[in-house]
Amino acid sequence: MAATTTDSPVHGGHDPDVDRTKQYIVVAAVLAVFTAIEVSTYWFPKEFPVGLSTGLLVFLMIVKFVVVTAYFMHLKFDKRLLTVVFYSGLVLALLVYLAVLTTFRFWGPVEDHMVPPTNAPAGAVSTGSGG
Amino acid sequence: MASATTHFPEADAPDDDVVHGGHGYATNTGISNTKLAMWLFLGSECLLFGGLITTFLLYKHPLPGTGPSPHELYDIPFTSISSFVLLMSSLTMVLAVTAIERNDLSRFRLWVVATALLGAVFISGQVYEFQSFLSEGMGYTTNRSSSAFYTLTGFHGVHVTVGIIMLVSLLLLSLRGHLPRERAESVEVVGLYWHFVDVVWILIFTIVYLIP
Amino acid sequence: MTDVPAIPDATLALPSGAVPASAPAVGVFSRPKAKTGWRAWVTTVDHKKIGIMYGTAAIAFFMIGGFEALLIRAQLWAPRQHLLSADVYNQVYTMHGTTMVFLVVMPIGAAFANYLMPLQIGARDVAFPRINAFSFWCFLFGGLLLNTSWMLGGGADGGWFNYAPNNGLIYSPTHGIDFWNVGLIITGIASLTGAVNLITTVLNMRAPGMGLMKMPVFTWMTLVTQFLLLFAIPVLTAAQFLLLFDRAFNANFFNVQQGASPLLWQHLFWVFGHPEVYLMILPAFGLVSDMLPVFSRKPIFGYPFIVFSGIAIGFMGWGVWAHHMFVSGIGPVSVTVFSLTTMFIAVPTGVKILNWTATMWGGKLKFDTPMLFSIGLITMFTIGGLSGVSHSVAPADTQQTDTYYIVAHFHYVLFGGAFFGFMGGFYFYWPKVFGYMLNEVLGKWNFWLMLLGFNLTFGPMHILGLQGMSRRTYTYDAGYGFDVWNKIATIGAFTLATSVLFFIFNIFWSKKKAKDLPPPGPDPWDARTIEWMIPSPTPEYNFDPVPTVTSLDDFWYRKYGETEDGRLVRIATTDEVCQPVHEAHVHLPAPSFWPIVLAFGLPIIGYGLIFSLWLCIPGGLIVAAALYGWVTENPDDPDAAHDTGHGPGEHASGDGVDTQAELTDGGDAEAAGEADEKEAAPVG
């Protein structure tokens, strides 16, 4: 690999002289390990509580997300405005869509999803007759 | 007739936080226009994919008797390999950016090709997967889950394809000598798009495929 | 490879100014050179021309939407009329609403944002001039496509909000809904690309010394508006694609037989739709916040509060959407939550009303036409806001919803609010844009007639609504007490139309008379912000030199100081402070025809999606060719003069950015991504 010094900065906000190759490979290895752990949940015994495996999967997903954005996409080393701009979109999406799911009673039993609380009897398969 | 090349004292403001956003002019934030624009766009994409993911979650289970649900048909080991491939393409992408920043143009082209190839492998894996689902009775219009599944993953696939086109464009520009180190930022910005597409897959893989 | 030549040859220029070794020109065509005539407008990338085009197109669409409104009011003059059949009536009110929201109010906001914001921040153009042009043509073609529905099978007829399952093939087998859907996807692309562009401009391209808290309020409101667009449009786009796939490819997103929920459409639409109404009003709030101080000869009261309340409205607007769904069966818990959040959002708006009133209090008021419209906005919007607060009380809304009470509310806030603000803005900025003042006597007639007509039309609708007259129905029966109020409303509507004719007449009359009057000069209103220190009409290069800003209302403090006892004293004349007209050798972004060509491919794809998928192929090819041409375009006309100064203000804003945008497909990713999404048929 060629020498890493540059004579003029071509972008602001981080230092191009540092060779980040090693860091990237380590990050990629970490991501691969996490992915392997995630995939392994496919083979968890049926008795394993669903909440726990879901929690583990969501946790790993978030970690991978943050790691890719922080290191590969450089947010950790760039100006904070970029993090603010991107994460506000992300957080907004999270809040809004979680609220939408909540009004659909997504967190309850499957039969109650999308069934309007005022009309159909409990447990009835929805015909979408609300609203 | 005043000329713009005359220097007015007030035009020579101190450049504390200068970055060269273009032809050597500074931006207020120190971030180039193109990079800021790409991050803004990616922020908006969260809302788009969020809507499609939400739709999928609501329609995850088809009505009884309307055909297979995607869950019954997943081949998790296969999709894991696809996911791994896409993840590694992020690594090759970032190596491509490092290479061009170091003025190592041949390495840069190598890593760009690698990234595009890995992306193409991923897409092939998706196509194969869709075809196998189709043969097992889950088409686009079969039920609400199938429509939601194919639309969400299809949107993602189209984004990957657009990314591959951009990577190939970078390669062609580089081969014709139009992509020197001074232009490394273009590569970085394409890289941002590519990593975002990977990150969306991280979400999709977990939410759509893995969560029981 | 690192020497800096004086003038680059016709190659892709580099950010540093260096020339790559032996790189031949890539672009096939040279950049267009027209400076006058239709070619200049079609290839322009100048934010000022683009702003004027947005405004002109919006006024044209306003005539169409206004005509549709007059049809509605004529039909409702008396009970059981048959001027319009029920089916045609549905089309007329749907197109009226869709046109007014998407093709009038939003583009007028865009017109002001495009023309004015770069001037208010001391920039020479926006961050991505070609993308800016593309946004305009995209909007225009989307709006035209939508309106061709009238001639191609009938207009959309599901209401501007287009609920499922009515918007599906079973209940709406004709193409009207498809025109709504595809047309608005295209205008959505315009809004999204515009948002990225304008946010980047405000954040990155302010004049030296202009910190965020020294920006004029209009620029702040534009920034908030563009963020709202950035995040809200994709939600609508998601819903529209789901509908598109349902209608074109038999997907099951709103297919009730397959267990789909119509509420999904409502949620997605209103998650977009509520921020949408805030982004319609905020630019007008910004204009009024900048006009009131000029005509009160006092600074805006509580500038930080005005700014932060605007930001607060932007944030809180995301948490109230389901107040449009109180009777859709979402359940008492959801209803309560959204009822509360809706009540809270009245607070930041109330803060603004207080601040505007306090600005006028104790000021030396001048009641020129812009001021009249500004006060009009404050009063009319307050009325609309009060009815809005009554909607937030969910049990009350259960009675009000789907009645004319709601129609009254949103017309008070959108017409009495946003449109009055825009009218004030037109009168205020006309001299800056066109170099002549609009006649003040005609302006006052315009205002009073508009105020009268507006209140006659929409005031009675409060009563009609509370009496139970249902909206979205083509007629009503006699004997309910609706008759006289409907007649008054119809008379009001035609009065309104007359007032609009006054405005149009004023434009042409004033232009004709301008030859005999002295030119308005740079600062006819004795205003406060830096766009008034450059000649009227604005020269092509905007500022020369770019000023260094030292405070809020920087221009005012160049003109005025204060004595020890706080009295204003003029410290510099207009000639001393304002920039003279002169020939400046400023390098500006070169024109291009790729934006209009790229935009042109989209409606062709659109017609393909509506009628025959084969059409998508030529449309897609045009898009692909245009993208290729755009990316490989020569960055500049090599014969144009270059300035060689370095520093924040000296360079034309578009230079290096154009180059980056060329090379970086990333800069065009939004255009490419969205366009490609449309040409790729979904799998299966």
PDB file of C-alpha atoms in Angstrom, chain A residues 37-124:
ATOM      1  CA  ILE A  37     -24.653 -14.172  16.373  1.00  0.00           C
ATOM      2  CA  GLU A  38     -27.852 -12.813  14.839  1.00  0.00           C
ATOM      3  CA  VAL A  39     -28.057 -15.660  12.376  1.00  0.00           C
ATOM      4  CA  SER A  40     -27.458 -18.176  15.143  1.00  0.00           C
ATOM      5  CA  THR A  41     -30.794 -17.201  16.697  1.00  0.00           C
ATOM      6  CA  TYR A  42     -32.399 -19.045  13.807  1.00  0.00           C
ATOM      7  CA  TRP A  43     -31.254 -22.247  15.456  1.00  0.00           C
ATOM      8  CA  PHE A  44     -32.264 -21.342  19.002  1.00  0.00           C
ATOM      9  CA  PRO A  45     -34.537 -23.964  20.566  1.00  0.00           C
ATOM     10  CA  LYS A  46     -38.248 -23.282  20.307  1.00  0.00           C
ATOM     11  CA  GLU A  47     -38.530 -22.990  24.062  1.00  0.00           C
ATOM     12  CA  PHE A  48     -36.217 -19.981  24.102  1.00  0.00           C
ATOM     13  CA  PRO A  49     -38.368 -16.989  25.044  1.00  0.00           C
ATOM     14  CA  VAL A  50     -39.303 -14.970  21.978  1.00  0.00           C
ATOM     15  CA  GLY A  51     -38.965 -11.705  23.813  1.00  0.00           C
ATOM     16  CA  LEU A  52     -35.356 -12.440  24.646  1.00  0.00           C
ATOM     17  CA  SER A  53     -34.283 -13.431  21.164  1.00  0.00           C
ATOM     18  CA  THR A  54     -36.152 -10.464  19.697  1.00  0.00           C
ATOM     19  CA  GLY A  55     -34.451  -8.205  22.189  1.00  0.00           C
ATOM     20  CA  LEU A  56     -31.064  -9.607  21.331  1.00  0.00           C
ATOM     21  CA  LEU A  57     -31.706  -9.188  17.628  1.00  0.00           C
ATOM     22  CA  VAL A  58     -32.904  -5.612  18.009  1.00  0.00           C
ATOM     23  CA  PHE A  59     -29.922  -4.791  20.212  1.00  0.00           C
ATOM     24  CA  LEU A  60     -27.438  -6.204  17.711  1.00  0.00           C
ATOM     25  CA  MET A  61     -29.221  -4.442  14.865  1.00  0.00           C
ATOM     26  CA  ILE A  62     -28.872  -1.106  16.618  1.00  0.00           C
ATOM     27  CA  VAL A  63     -25.212  -1.708  17.404  1.00  0.00           C
ATOM     28  CA  LYS A  64     -24.446  -2.636  13.799  1.00  0.00           C
ATOM     29  CA  PHE A  65     -26.357   0.413  12.577  1.00  0.00           C
ATOM     30  CA  VAL A  66     -24.429   2.770  14.840  1.00  0.00           C
ATOM     31  CA  VAL A  67     -21.089   1.153  14.019  1.00  0.00           C
ATOM     32  CA  VAL A  68     -21.566   1.435  10.258  1.00  0.00           C
ATOM     33  CA  THR A  69     -22.730   5.047  10.464  1.00  0.00           C
ATOM     34  CA  ALA A  70     -20.035   6.059  12.917  1.00  0.00           C
ATOM     35  CA  TYR A  71     -17.043   4.379  11.311  1.00  0.00           C
ATOM     36  CA  PHE A  72     -17.743   3.482   7.705  1.00  0.00           C
ATOM     37  CA  MET A  73     -19.828   6.577   7.104  1.00  0.00           C
ATOM     38  CA  HIS A  74     -17.428   8.579   9.205  1.00  0.00           C
ATOM     39  CA  LEU A  75     -19.993  10.353  11.348  1.00  0.00           C
ATOM     40  CA  LYS A  76     -17.863   9.921  14.444  1.00  0.00           C
ATOM     41  CA  PHE A  77     -15.066  11.916  12.874  1.00  0.00           C
ATOM     42  CA  ASP A  78     -17.045  14.469  10.906  1.00  0.00           C
ATOM     43  CA  LYS A  79     -18.703  17.651  12.045  1.00  0.00           C
ATOM     44  CA  ARG A  80     -21.568  17.109  14.430  1.00  0.00           C
ATOM     45  CA  LEU A  81     -24.054  18.835  12.169  1.00  0.00           C
ATOM     46  CA  LEU A  82     -24.097  15.782   9.899  1.00  0.00           C
ATOM     47  CA  THR A  83     -24.932  13.504  12.796  1.00  0.00           C
ATOM     48  CA  VAL A  84     -27.677  15.870  13.871  1.00  0.00           C
ATOM     49  CA  VAL A  85     -29.159  16.101  10.402  1.00  0.00           C
ATOM     50  CA  PHE A  86     -29.179  12.360   9.778  1.00  0.00           C
ATOM     51  CA  TYR A  87     -30.178  11.185  13.214  1.00  0.00           C
ATOM     52  CA  SER A  88     -33.025  13.666  13.458  1.00  0.00           C
ATOM     53  CA  GLY A  89     -34.519  12.052  10.358  1.00  0.00           C
ATOM     54  CA  LEU A  90     -33.961   8.649  11.879  1.00  0.00           C
ATOM     55  CA  VAL A  91     -35.358   9.520  15.304  1.00  0.00           C
ATOM     56  CA  LEU A  92     -38.337  11.251  13.748  1.00  0.00           C
ATOM     57  CA  ALA A  93     -39.062   8.184  11.646  1.00  0.00           C
ATOM     58  CA  LEU A  94     -38.754   5.961  14.695  1.00  0.00           C
ATOM     59  CA  LEU A  95     -41.079   8.026  16.851  1.00  0.00           C
ATOM     60  CA  VAL A  96     -43.692   8.599  14.192  1.00  0.00           C
ATOM     61  CA  TYR A  97     -43.845   5.036  12.957  1.00  0.00           C
ATOM     62  CA  LEU A  98     -43.800   3.571  16.443  1.00  0.00           C
ATOM     63  CA  ALA A  99     -46.790   5.814  17.175  1.00  0.00           C
ATOM     64  CA  VAL A 100     -48.553   4.562  14.050  1.00  0.00           C
ATOM     65  CA  LEU A 101     -47.905   0.951  15.073  1.00  0.00           C
ATOM     66  CA  THR A 102     -49.206   1.732  18.526  1.00  0.00           C
ATOM     67  CA  THR A 103     -52.493   3.079  17.239  1.00  0.00           C
ATOM     68  CA  PHE A 104     -52.822  -0.176  15.331  1.00  0.00           C
ATOM     69  CA  ARG A 105     -52.294  -1.980  18.634  1.00  0.00           C
ATOM     70  CA  PHE A 106     -49.329  -3.750  17.114  1.00  0.00           C
ATOM     71  CA  TRP A 107     -47.860  -4.600  20.510  1.00  0.00           C
ATOM     72  CA  GLY A 108     -50.824  -6.683  21.494  1.00  0.00           C
ATOM     73  CA  PRO A 109     -51.983 -10.072  20.261  1.00  0.00           C
ATOM     74  CA  VAL A 110     -52.017 -10.596  16.505  1.00  0.00           C
ATOM     75  CA  GLU A 111     -55.790 -10.976  16.304  1.00  0.00           C
ATOM     76  CA  ASP A 112     -56.272  -7.499  17.646  1.00  0.00           C
ATOM     77  CA  HIS A 113     -54.043  -5.811  15.100  1.00  0.00           C
ATOM     78  CA  MET A 114     -55.923  -3.302  13.027  1.00  0.00           C
ATOM     79  CA  VAL A 115     -59.239  -4.317  14.524  1.00  0.00           C
ATOM     80  CA  PRO A 116     -61.040  -1.177  15.504  1.00  0.00           C
ATOM     81  CA  PRO A 117     -61.749  -1.261  19.247  1.00  0.00           C
ATOM     82  CA  THR A 118     -65.269   0.062  18.899  1.00  0.00           C
ATOM     83  CA  ASN A 119     -66.658  -2.310  16.330  1.00  0.00           C
ATOM     84  CA  ALA A 120     -65.608  -5.877  15.682  1.00  0.00           C
ATOM     85  CA  PRO A 121     -65.808  -8.498  18.426  1.00  0.00           C
ATOM     86  CA  ALA A 122     -62.500  -9.559  19.950  1.00  0.00           C
ATOM     87  CA  GLY A 123     -60.632 -12.242  18.069  1.00  0.00           C
ATOM     88  CA  ALA A 124     -62.534 -11.742  14.824  1.00  0.00           C
TER      89      ALA A 124
END
